[in-house]
XYZ file of C-alpha atoms in Angstrom:
726
model
C -134.280 17.572 121.973
C -133.948 20.797 123.942
C -134.381 18.793 127.265
C -131.836 16.364 126.137
C -129.400 19.151 125.454
C -129.931 20.721 128.885
C -129.433 17.325 130.567
C -126.215 16.608 128.771
C -125.054 20.215 129.225
C -125.607 20.012 133.013
C -124.215 16.516 133.753
C -121.086 17.019 131.542
C -119.805 20.397 132.565
C -116.211 19.186 132.067
C -116.861 19.044 128.351
C -117.537 22.754 128.334
C -114.536 23.324 130.499
C -112.445 21.440 127.933
C -113.772 23.817 125.171
C -112.809 26.810 127.288
C -109.359 25.369 127.848
C -108.813 25.126 124.117
C -110.150 28.675 123.640
C -107.801 29.947 126.341
C -104.826 28.150 124.772
C -105.500 29.785 121.352
C -106.080 33.129 122.931
C -102.582 33.002 124.522
C -101.084 33.024 121.072
C -103.147 36.025 119.941
C -105.967 34.287 118.131
C -109.674 33.738 118.906
C -110.856 30.102 118.808
C -113.566 31.030 116.415
C -110.866 31.816 113.796
C -109.486 28.341 113.919
C -111.131 25.339 112.214
C -110.560 21.734 111.927
C -111.400 19.025 109.395
C -113.772 16.531 110.935
C -112.561 12.917 110.465
C -115.154 10.339 109.655
C -112.929 7.484 110.760
C -112.480 8.603 114.391
C -115.200 8.626 117.111
C -114.792 12.172 118.475
C -117.327 11.880 121.243
C -117.722 8.673 123.252
C -120.856 7.403 125.054
C -119.554 8.946 128.375
C -118.932 12.300 126.732
C -115.226 12.159 127.361
C -112.867 14.778 125.916
C -112.890 14.442 122.079
C -109.755 13.493 120.090
C -108.933 16.443 117.901
C -106.897 15.378 114.904
C -105.457 18.698 113.739
C -106.098 22.405 113.590
C -105.918 24.699 110.549
C -102.632 26.318 111.634
C -100.868 24.552 108.670
C -98.917 22.076 110.943
C -99.366 18.354 110.734
C -99.406 17.885 114.475
C -99.731 20.078 117.514
C -97.249 19.981 120.434
C -98.163 20.639 123.976
C -96.049 23.472 125.463
C -93.989 22.284 128.450
C -91.816 24.146 130.937
C -88.688 23.042 129.062
C -90.113 24.588 125.767
C -89.923 28.180 126.786
C -89.652 30.657 123.822
C -86.099 31.601 124.767
C -85.018 27.935 124.800
C -86.651 27.196 121.416
C -85.239 30.226 119.700
C -81.696 29.266 120.861
C -82.252 25.841 119.568
C -83.409 27.156 116.219
C -80.524 29.613 115.965
C -78.032 26.841 116.713
C -79.571 24.460 114.185
C -79.437 27.079 111.432
C -75.841 27.972 112.158
C -74.830 24.341 112.010
C -76.912 23.795 108.773
C -79.124 21.133 110.484
C -82.081 21.889 108.272
C -84.360 19.091 109.509
C -83.774 19.968 113.232
C -84.288 23.680 112.484
C -87.573 22.927 110.812
C -88.688 20.702 113.704
C -87.833 23.403 116.272
C -89.634 26.040 114.287
C -92.776 23.881 114.083
C -92.642 23.357 117.887
C -92.231 27.146 118.512
C -95.049 28.025 116.170
C -97.391 25.465 117.745
C -96.884 26.990 121.169
C -96.325 30.638 120.594
C -97.166 31.431 117.024
C -94.735 32.936 114.599
C -91.484 34.351 115.866
C -90.131 37.795 115.096
C -89.146 39.018 111.637
C -85.384 38.530 112.306
C -85.942 34.814 113.185
C -88.238 34.261 110.271
C -85.789 35.817 107.989
C -82.986 33.687 109.246
C -85.079 30.593 108.910
C -86.112 31.393 105.270
C -82.430 32.245 104.385
C -81.013 29.327 106.073
C -83.358 26.752 104.561
C -83.036 28.305 101.084
C -79.680 26.502 100.768
C -81.279 23.197 101.327
C -81.255 20.601 98.478
C -84.383 19.004 99.917
C -87.263 19.885 97.595
C -89.881 18.953 100.102
C -88.259 21.240 102.784
C -88.154 24.126 100.254
C -91.874 23.541 99.527
C -92.601 23.590 103.233
C -90.753 26.880 103.717
C -92.735 28.311 100.742
C -96.004 27.279 102.448
C -94.967 28.968 105.667
C -94.104 32.158 103.847
C -97.565 32.186 102.205
C -99.259 31.591 105.549
C -97.209 34.410 107.227
C -98.025 36.701 104.321
C -101.735 36.064 104.898
C -101.643 36.657 108.597
C -98.726 39.000 109.268
C -96.833 40.191 106.139
C -94.514 42.563 108.094
C -92.656 39.519 109.444
C -91.322 38.874 105.941
C -88.142 40.590 104.761
C -87.615 41.330 101.054
C -84.074 39.960 100.963
C -84.925 36.600 102.378
C -87.814 36.278 99.932
C -85.342 37.002 97.074
C -83.047 34.274 98.244
C -85.901 31.866 98.480
C -86.912 32.768 94.888
C -83.509 32.031 93.618
C -83.274 28.753 95.510
C -86.680 27.596 94.254
C -85.797 28.495 90.713
C -82.469 26.529 90.909
C -84.430 23.536 92.172
C -86.773 23.877 89.060
C -89.751 24.523 91.255
C -91.419 26.882 88.911
C -94.891 26.992 90.458
C -93.762 27.980 93.950
C -91.354 30.533 92.336
C -94.295 32.121 90.418
C -96.501 32.261 93.577
C -93.660 33.911 95.412
C -92.930 36.488 92.763
C -96.644 37.272 92.526
C -96.761 37.631 96.301
C -93.997 40.153 96.184
C -95.552 41.877 93.240
C -98.728 42.483 95.183
C -96.620 44.768 97.461
C -95.120 46.454 94.375
C -91.794 44.765 94.881
C -89.711 42.221 92.967
C -86.111 41.060 93.306
C -83.442 43.384 91.688
C -83.294 42.893 87.927
C -80.002 40.969 88.131
C -81.498 38.416 90.611
C -84.671 38.315 88.519
C -82.696 37.506 85.440
C -81.024 34.653 87.252
C -84.414 33.370 88.385
C -85.805 33.583 84.853
C -82.728 31.844 83.441
C -83.654 28.755 85.547
C -87.453 29.028 84.991
C -87.360 29.042 81.227
C -85.563 25.762 81.127
C -88.938 23.981 81.247
C -92.114 24.573 79.243
C -94.349 25.224 82.284
C -91.673 27.547 83.741
C -91.647 29.484 80.454
C -95.370 30.067 80.420
C -95.242 31.253 84.078
C -92.254 33.432 83.504
C -93.904 35.128 80.416
C -97.167 35.713 82.287
C -95.315 37.197 85.399
C -93.310 39.414 83.010
C -96.496 40.846 81.610
C -97.746 41.342 85.150
C -94.564 43.115 86.187
C -94.910 45.507 83.164
C -98.532 46.110 84.148
C -97.436 47.037 87.635
C -94.746 49.325 86.113
C -97.316 51.155 84.084
C -99.632 51.473 87.025
C -96.956 53.013 89.270
C -95.509 55.108 86.520
C -98.898 56.729 85.881
C -99.000 57.648 89.592
C -95.334 58.933 89.414
C -94.286 56.460 92.089
C -90.590 56.513 93.014
C -90.387 52.736 92.991
C -91.730 52.404 89.355
C -88.276 52.220 87.753
C -87.195 49.410 89.959
C -89.974 47.294 88.347
C -88.934 48.052 84.716
C -87.656 44.768 83.202
C -84.348 44.657 81.311
C -83.731 43.632 77.692
C -82.134 40.469 78.895
C -85.200 39.399 80.767
C -87.308 39.906 77.557
C -84.757 38.001 75.485
C -84.718 35.087 77.941
C -88.454 34.733 77.589
C -88.549 35.181 73.843
C -85.805 32.617 73.333
C -87.804 30.091 75.465
C -90.976 30.883 73.491
C -89.125 30.139 70.283
C -87.619 26.904 71.788
C -91.021 25.644 72.938
C -92.951 26.801 69.907
C -95.038 29.283 71.843
C -95.144 31.902 69.017
C -98.343 33.636 70.036
C -97.112 34.170 73.539
C -93.847 35.363 72.042
C -95.737 37.987 69.971
C -97.527 39.146 73.125
C -94.187 39.571 74.883
C -92.841 41.694 71.860
C -95.944 43.920 72.064
C -95.503 44.232 75.862
C -91.820 45.133 75.258
C -92.861 47.932 72.788
C -95.521 49.383 75.287
C -93.064 49.287 78.237
C -90.410 51.199 76.256
C -87.682 48.540 76.709
C -85.015 48.925 74.040
C -84.367 45.810 71.985
C -80.868 44.928 70.921
C -79.428 42.886 68.007
C -80.211 39.618 69.729
C -83.846 40.748 70.279
C -84.111 41.367 66.516
C -83.077 37.800 65.732
C -85.656 36.525 68.241
C -88.254 38.807 66.728
C -87.567 37.192 63.374
C -88.181 33.695 64.744
C -91.520 34.747 66.356
C -92.710 36.507 63.252
C -91.513 33.644 61.171
C -93.529 31.125 63.084
C -96.612 33.309 62.880
C -96.117 34.092 59.174
C -95.881 37.842 59.627
C -93.634 39.155 56.758
C -94.549 42.815 57.057
C -92.852 43.163 60.442
C -89.769 41.494 59.119
C -89.500 43.774 55.942
C -89.685 46.828 58.244
C -86.781 45.468 60.336
C -84.775 44.592 57.247
C -84.459 48.184 56.197
C -82.229 48.696 59.374
C -80.511 45.307 59.354
C -79.170 45.901 55.848
C -77.254 48.920 57.164
C -75.532 46.958 60.002
C -71.785 46.694 60.118
C -69.910 43.523 59.033
C -69.530 42.059 62.598
C -73.228 42.531 63.250
C -74.245 41.316 59.723
C -72.842 37.858 60.608
C -75.010 37.878 63.791
C -78.058 38.727 61.613
C -77.611 35.672 59.433
C -80.470 33.991 61.330
C -82.628 37.092 60.601
C -82.136 36.761 56.831
C -82.725 33.055 57.139
C -86.115 33.463 58.695
C -87.081 36.135 56.207
C -85.982 34.033 53.203
C -87.906 31.094 54.711
C -91.076 33.120 54.847
C -90.671 34.348 51.250
C -90.474 30.707 50.162
C -93.445 29.700 52.232
C -95.423 32.484 50.613
C -94.265 31.382 47.142
C -93.039 34.870 46.632
C -90.132 34.243 44.235
C -89.558 37.867 43.359
C -89.067 38.820 47.035
C -86.951 35.739 47.678
C -84.578 36.374 44.747
C -84.351 40.098 45.668
C -83.360 39.087 49.210
C -80.679 36.682 47.989
C -79.163 39.317 45.717
C -79.209 41.773 48.672
C -77.353 39.330 50.841
C -74.451 39.205 48.250
C -74.487 42.745 47.007
C -74.759 44.603 50.393
C -71.719 42.837 51.881
C -69.238 44.968 50.067
C -71.110 48.180 51.013
C -71.435 47.364 54.676
C -69.291 49.480 57.091
C -66.433 47.665 58.776
C -66.912 49.610 62.026
C -70.022 50.204 63.902
C -72.757 52.355 62.230
C -73.240 55.107 64.744
C -76.748 55.851 63.478
C -77.819 52.338 64.485
C -76.199 52.770 67.922
C -79.104 55.113 68.658
C -82.569 53.855 69.533
C -84.619 53.556 66.363
C -88.541 53.355 66.497
C -89.619 50.530 64.240
C -93.362 50.124 63.595
C -94.988 46.778 64.321
C -97.463 45.914 61.563
C -98.871 47.395 58.451
C -98.309 51.178 57.949
C -101.962 51.378 56.796
C -103.174 50.794 60.321
C -104.339 53.943 62.227
C -102.605 52.878 65.470
C -99.349 51.018 65.152
C -97.071 50.077 68.021
C -93.434 51.021 67.730
C -90.643 49.074 69.307
C -87.331 50.902 70.140
C -84.315 48.968 68.718
C -80.607 49.571 68.834
C -79.442 47.441 65.830
C -75.715 47.825 66.603
C -76.024 46.815 70.288
C -75.144 43.266 71.295
C -74.929 42.965 75.014
C -72.301 40.715 76.756
C -75.036 38.716 78.506
C -77.120 38.181 75.327
C -79.018 35.033 74.887
C -77.626 32.580 72.365
C -80.290 30.707 70.409
C -79.446 27.174 69.398
C -80.822 26.511 65.932
C -82.635 23.274 65.460
C -82.878 23.334 61.664
C -80.618 23.633 58.756
C -80.472 27.314 57.706
C -81.137 28.732 54.286
C -78.568 31.546 54.884
C -75.175 30.640 56.401
C -71.766 32.120 57.020
C -68.917 30.834 54.871
C -65.380 32.339 54.832
C -66.699 35.134 57.010
C -69.448 36.099 54.445
C -73.223 35.552 54.303
C -74.222 33.247 51.447
C -77.265 31.162 50.513
C -76.873 27.518 51.661
C -77.558 24.407 49.543
C -80.882 23.977 51.200
C -82.024 27.610 50.368
C -80.690 27.277 46.809
C -82.611 23.914 46.401
C -85.869 25.524 47.555
C -85.497 28.436 45.082
C -84.697 26.029 42.098
C -87.659 23.802 43.039
C -90.136 26.747 43.215
C -88.782 28.382 39.943
C -89.165 24.975 38.183
C -92.727 24.480 39.471
C -93.701 27.914 38.319
C -91.995 27.411 34.906
C -89.656 30.473 35.397
C -86.361 28.953 34.593
C -85.140 31.965 32.655
C -85.523 34.133 35.844
C -83.636 31.523 37.800
C -80.807 31.679 35.324
C -80.689 35.457 35.614
C -80.488 35.086 39.409
C -77.629 32.563 39.189
C -75.702 34.795 36.780
C -76.125 37.755 39.138
C -74.884 35.757 42.105
C -72.003 34.409 39.989
C -70.809 37.917 39.232
C -70.829 38.855 42.935
C -68.990 35.749 43.944
C -66.504 35.645 41.097
C -65.702 31.874 41.400
C -64.028 29.641 38.799
C -65.962 27.502 36.224
C -65.612 24.216 38.096
C -66.663 25.751 41.426
C -69.374 28.179 40.153
C -72.833 28.145 41.561
C -74.184 27.962 37.925
C -72.354 24.703 37.278
C -73.424 23.198 40.567
C -77.076 23.986 39.790
C -76.824 22.393 36.308
C -75.179 19.304 37.665
C -77.675 19.013 40.492
C -80.589 19.121 38.033
C -78.842 16.418 35.885
C -78.383 14.054 38.930
C -82.031 14.745 40.046
C -83.244 13.814 36.584
C -84.345 17.287 35.497
C -82.499 17.083 32.228
C -84.441 19.594 30.333
C -84.215 22.071 33.111
C -80.431 21.672 33.115
C -80.354 22.093 29.385
C -82.476 25.384 29.601
C -80.128 26.849 32.259
C -77.067 25.811 30.119
C -78.624 27.717 27.121
C -79.264 30.755 29.287
C -75.651 30.686 30.531
C -74.377 30.605 26.932
C -76.523 33.678 26.104
C -75.192 35.440 29.146
C -71.582 34.587 28.135
C -71.088 32.593 31.270
C -68.755 29.589 30.634
C -69.948 26.120 31.463
C -67.292 23.280 31.903
C -67.144 20.809 28.932
C -67.518 17.887 31.328
C -70.943 19.219 32.288
C -72.127 19.187 28.678
C -70.853 15.606 28.176
C -72.626 14.489 31.444
C -75.969 15.886 30.180
C -75.445 14.318 26.826
C -74.767 10.906 28.423
C -77.850 11.337 30.505
C -79.976 12.041 27.499
C -78.643 8.839 25.898
C -79.260 6.909 29.032
C -82.853 8.024 29.127
C -83.209 7.365 25.364
C -84.024 10.982 24.561
C -82.464 10.882 21.151
C -83.810 14.127 19.788
C -82.530 16.064 22.755
C -79.173 14.273 22.667
C -78.747 15.022 18.980
C -79.584 18.731 19.530
C -77.058 18.953 22.436
C -74.332 17.156 20.435
C -74.733 19.636 17.566
C -74.654 22.506 20.110
C -71.294 21.183 21.487
C -69.875 20.956 17.949
C -71.127 24.483 17.253
C -69.646 25.828 20.451
C -66.164 24.264 19.408
C -65.634 23.070 22.946
C -62.283 21.290 23.619
C -62.894 17.563 23.893
C -60.653 14.640 24.739
C -60.849 11.317 22.841
C -63.543 9.708 24.896
C -65.688 12.800 24.890
C -65.269 13.090 21.000
C -66.426 9.426 20.744
C -69.610 10.033 22.859
C -70.557 13.082 20.759
C -69.947 11.236 17.491
C -71.976 8.205 18.638
C -74.870 10.425 19.634
C -74.743 12.210 16.219
C -74.744 8.930 14.379
C -77.393 7.411 16.570
C -75.193 4.580 17.670
C -74.880 4.389 21.501
C -72.771 1.851 23.367
C -73.272 0.980 27.108
C -69.675 2.108 27.905
C -70.330 5.523 26.567
C -73.439 6.049 28.755
C -71.583 6.483 32.009
C -69.321 9.503 32.224
C -69.611 10.463 35.960
C -68.462 13.928 36.975
C -66.692 14.016 40.340
C -69.343 14.859 42.973
C -68.087 17.449 45.501
C -69.661 17.464 48.961
C -71.381 20.741 48.059
C -72.907 19.303 45.008
C -74.026 16.067 46.764
C -75.601 18.237 49.439
C -77.379 20.383 46.823
C -78.610 17.288 45.025
C -80.053 15.784 48.270
C -81.859 19.053 49.218
C -83.253 19.345 45.714
C -84.842 15.884 45.957
C -86.262 16.745 49.439
C -87.569 20.076 48.247
C -89.428 18.432 45.469
C -91.201 15.922 47.702
C -92.110 18.388 50.462
C -93.837 21.131 48.446
C -97.018 22.240 50.019
C -99.208 24.455 47.882
C -101.897 24.939 50.598
C -99.360 26.504 52.934
C -98.886 29.596 50.895
C -102.595 30.068 50.483
C -103.312 29.762 54.270
C -100.427 32.147 55.019
C -101.765 34.803 52.636
C -105.263 34.508 54.024
C -103.855 34.654 57.612
C -102.077 37.855 56.764
C -105.340 39.396 55.558
C -107.244 38.188 58.642
C -104.452 39.524 60.930
C -104.719 42.991 59.147
C -108.481 43.114 59.316
C -108.498 42.120 63.019
C -105.982 44.747 63.936
C -108.057 47.288 62.066
C -111.235 45.976 63.829
C -112.800 45.257 60.370
C -114.612 42.114 61.593
C -116.921 41.810 58.522
C -113.912 41.594 56.229
C -112.439 39.115 58.667
C -115.477 36.872 58.365
C -115.231 37.072 54.625
C -111.610 36.005 54.562
C -112.462 33.159 56.980
C -115.294 31.976 54.796
C -113.085 32.087 51.748
C -110.577 29.873 53.570
C -113.373 27.408 54.279
C -114.681 27.583 50.744
C -111.198 26.692 49.354
C -111.175 23.649 51.712
C -107.960 24.934 53.314
C -107.368 23.873 56.906
C -106.874 26.888 59.187
C -103.943 27.163 61.572
C -103.629 28.081 65.155
C -102.824 31.693 64.061
C -105.990 31.916 62.033
C -108.184 31.443 65.103
C -105.835 33.397 67.411
C -106.037 36.488 65.251
C -109.844 36.238 64.977
C -110.172 35.759 68.795
C -107.932 38.844 69.367
C -110.180 40.899 66.973
C -113.480 39.786 68.490
C -112.069 40.311 71.978
C -110.992 43.877 71.252
C -114.652 44.603 70.476
C -115.890 42.524 73.436
C -117.717 40.199 71.052
C -117.360 37.093 73.281
C -120.378 35.262 71.819
C -118.570 35.141 68.441
C -115.578 33.499 70.214
C -117.832 30.767 71.413
C -118.764 30.038 67.835
C -115.057 29.964 66.949
C -114.564 27.488 69.747
C -117.152 25.252 68.037
C -115.261 25.463 64.857
C -111.999 24.690 66.474
C -113.388 21.525 68.038
C -114.901 20.384 64.656
C -111.582 20.935 62.834
C -109.741 19.028 65.638
C -112.181 16.109 65.287
C -111.300 16.070 61.631
C -107.577 15.639 62.379
C -106.493 19.298 62.135
C -103.749 20.094 64.551
C -104.918 23.034 66.588
C -104.005 21.901 70.096
C -101.988 24.915 71.264
C -101.673 26.157 74.828
C -101.367 29.677 73.694
C -104.746 29.430 71.862
C -106.378 27.635 74.794
C -105.262 30.268 77.224
C -106.664 33.044 74.896
C -109.915 31.158 74.839
C -110.129 30.810 78.589
C -109.334 34.490 79.303
C -112.073 35.576 76.849
C -114.656 33.043 78.108
C -114.031 34.265 81.724
C -114.560 37.912 80.677
C -117.812 36.936 78.790
C -119.037 34.775 81.547
C -119.046 31.463 79.510
C -118.038 29.157 82.321
C -119.221 25.914 80.688
C -116.823 26.777 77.820
C -114.076 27.460 80.338
C -114.381 24.085 81.847
C -114.393 22.552 78.334
C -111.055 24.094 77.448
C -109.574 23.283 80.827
C -110.492 19.610 80.181
C -108.843 19.829 76.690
C -105.649 21.101 78.358
C -105.802 18.371 80.950
C -106.137 15.646 78.387
C -103.059 16.991 76.619
C -101.021 17.441 79.847
C -100.750 21.216 79.285
C -100.009 23.354 82.275
C -102.816 25.768 83.274
C -101.967 28.967 85.162
C -104.703 28.804 87.785
C -103.507 32.077 89.467
C -103.949 34.019 86.221
C -107.451 32.587 85.562
C -108.542 33.106 89.160
C -107.600 36.776 89.075
C -109.375 37.244 85.789
C -112.525 35.617 87.342
C -112.328 37.713 90.417
C -111.829 40.908 88.361
C -115.084 40.433 86.484
C -117.237 38.065 88.634
C -116.005 38.367 92.130
C -119.430 38.020 93.907
C -121.174 35.979 91.274
C -123.549 33.410 92.794
C -121.775 33.499 96.151
C -125.014 33.198 98.168
C -127.206 31.526 95.627
C -127.926 27.786 96.030
C -128.991 25.326 93.378
C -132.384 24.993 95.096
C -132.937 28.707 94.747
C -132.189 28.912 90.951
C -134.990 30.563 89.017
C -134.692 28.214 86.030
C -132.738 25.396 84.589
C -130.382 27.710 82.701
C -129.454 29.508 85.952
C -128.962 26.205 87.749
C -126.653 24.961 85.107
C -124.679 28.216 85.079
C -124.405 28.115 88.837
C -123.083 24.506 88.536
C -120.365 25.579 86.065
C -119.403 28.642 88.126
C -119.155 26.373 91.152
C -117.044 23.832 89.203
C -114.664 26.590 88.206
C -114.432 27.948 91.721
C -113.592 24.453 92.900
C -110.978 24.134 90.146
C -108.871 27.063 91.325
C -109.648 26.655 95.015
C -110.395 22.996 95.752
C -112.490 22.513 98.896
C -110.439 21.175 101.723
C -113.274 19.647 103.680
C -116.049 20.722 105.888
C -114.764 23.605 107.948
C -116.524 24.567 111.206
C -115.444 26.329 114.376
C -114.313 24.218 117.385
C -117.158 25.468 119.552
C -119.740 25.033 116.740
C -118.660 21.437 116.257
C -118.809 20.597 119.955
C -122.239 22.117 120.204
C -123.593 20.143 117.204
C -122.331 16.887 118.760
C -123.977 17.717 122.125
C -127.271 18.447 120.441
C -127.144 15.156 118.655
């Protein structure tokens, strides 16, 4: 073999000279040939039988094809062409000239690069924007000083407008590595476009956390540029609103905590968004703490807080806490008259509000200005009927909210307390008999078929000296007769006589027939005029009856206990609460596992998290809906910290099957943080045992996932030498 090599080497000196020519060409642009690689093509014969000059497909300079530099392609000529194309907005031509220049002379100066990036940022061609982005990343890797901050900011904004969230995220992270980001006004504009999509929302929220981490890092070192990295309230609100819109409640809660740690002051809009996030996660304690301040807000802001009261009332109903729900409803009516018409100056100041139970040793506090509503505030579009609405400029309970309360009071057999609540509301509203809330509730119960419930409320109204229209009595009497409930009909007829209600001729006839036991078909139908409000209340009452879910309140209460225990790092109590949930045969929610993962993670108990992952898979196989991207991301981050790479790949496969976006940059950084040099030199053949071989396989699979191999990379000289030896 050695003699063959020498023979070939001597007889084909022009091959070596060809190699040297390529080395010389690359050296002219400031790079050694050994730094350049190429991808060997299996389809082309790179060395003929006569050892002619090989056909090189492409180099790793990032360009699709290489151009031979000619006398007419001097750097001055190409730069003039490039400048002219950019001034005339000939994007394709500018890109072509830039590629030609780069192939011959490398990257141009920083001014030219900046002009190119800025000029092509206005292009509507997504592929061209993507190409510009790739060039920026390559320049950053080889010579970052060629990049100017302003041009990168323009490119960020252009990419976000084109809904290219992934390149935007890479560019922002590239800038963040240099402790720089666009100005907060520009960054808000970028975020406004990013959060329009689900994947963009996840990337925006992760980058927001990274910006805050960088801010803390620089602040601790008293860096002058630290304040330029502090996000604004609007940025947090944009991300929180998107988290609500896409149902990413766990990520939303993380953003709220980051907001508290960073010291960004929340405004009135933030409070409403908090209420949505806490409502989705079933965290009532946090909302109760906020309510103490919201109750003192001025009249104009109180209208804005209708969604806050709506979310809190919804949680009380889900917890089956009728006492808290009725108390909140009364507060909504009673507090209106005591609210200040002008701004409450005390609430114009920053108020520290605890996040979580006061019984915890360490509780985060978020700074809130409850009377502040910024001009550029985020407007949340509600996608459901509210329980609390604004009518005639005042907050009131809606038909849907009232129907839920009636249904729950009836199910718990507490009609007397419902009547007291209705009487209290009636006094605050001061409406007429026909339009009273008490009368509407009685009529809705009659039309729903709850005749005895309607009769009980009617009796309570009589005791409380609240008048009920005569027509309501007659309608209930007719309904009793229609349902052949003779005893109840007779009792009600006597009650009507005893009350000496004013009756017309037809009503007198109906009462007389019921008392005598003779009922004619014509007397059975005495319809009361149905108003739109009454019809709406009746419909919601029927829906509330059919949608009642007793298991929901139980799992929410257990989740609250699990959340408290995990925050207090009382993991034995957490396990007991989880076992109780299993013993009651209640299906856990995404929040159940998310809280437990957070608790175990805080104590670095990663093995316990692998056991939870097994439970999650079993519940999912049984039909339990636990497929949440927030939950999957939490699992991946903890498995990476614990070194469970097989589990990492399992979760990634679950996400792939469900078309969920995975933030590879985030996972890659977490991997490099804990396992940078893991198994870099170990080969499968050198593994000590089967367990190590399998672990190496999973580590390699994960490395290939975030950095896919691009082919067999070898140096130019190395490839030529191997072919000659062959």
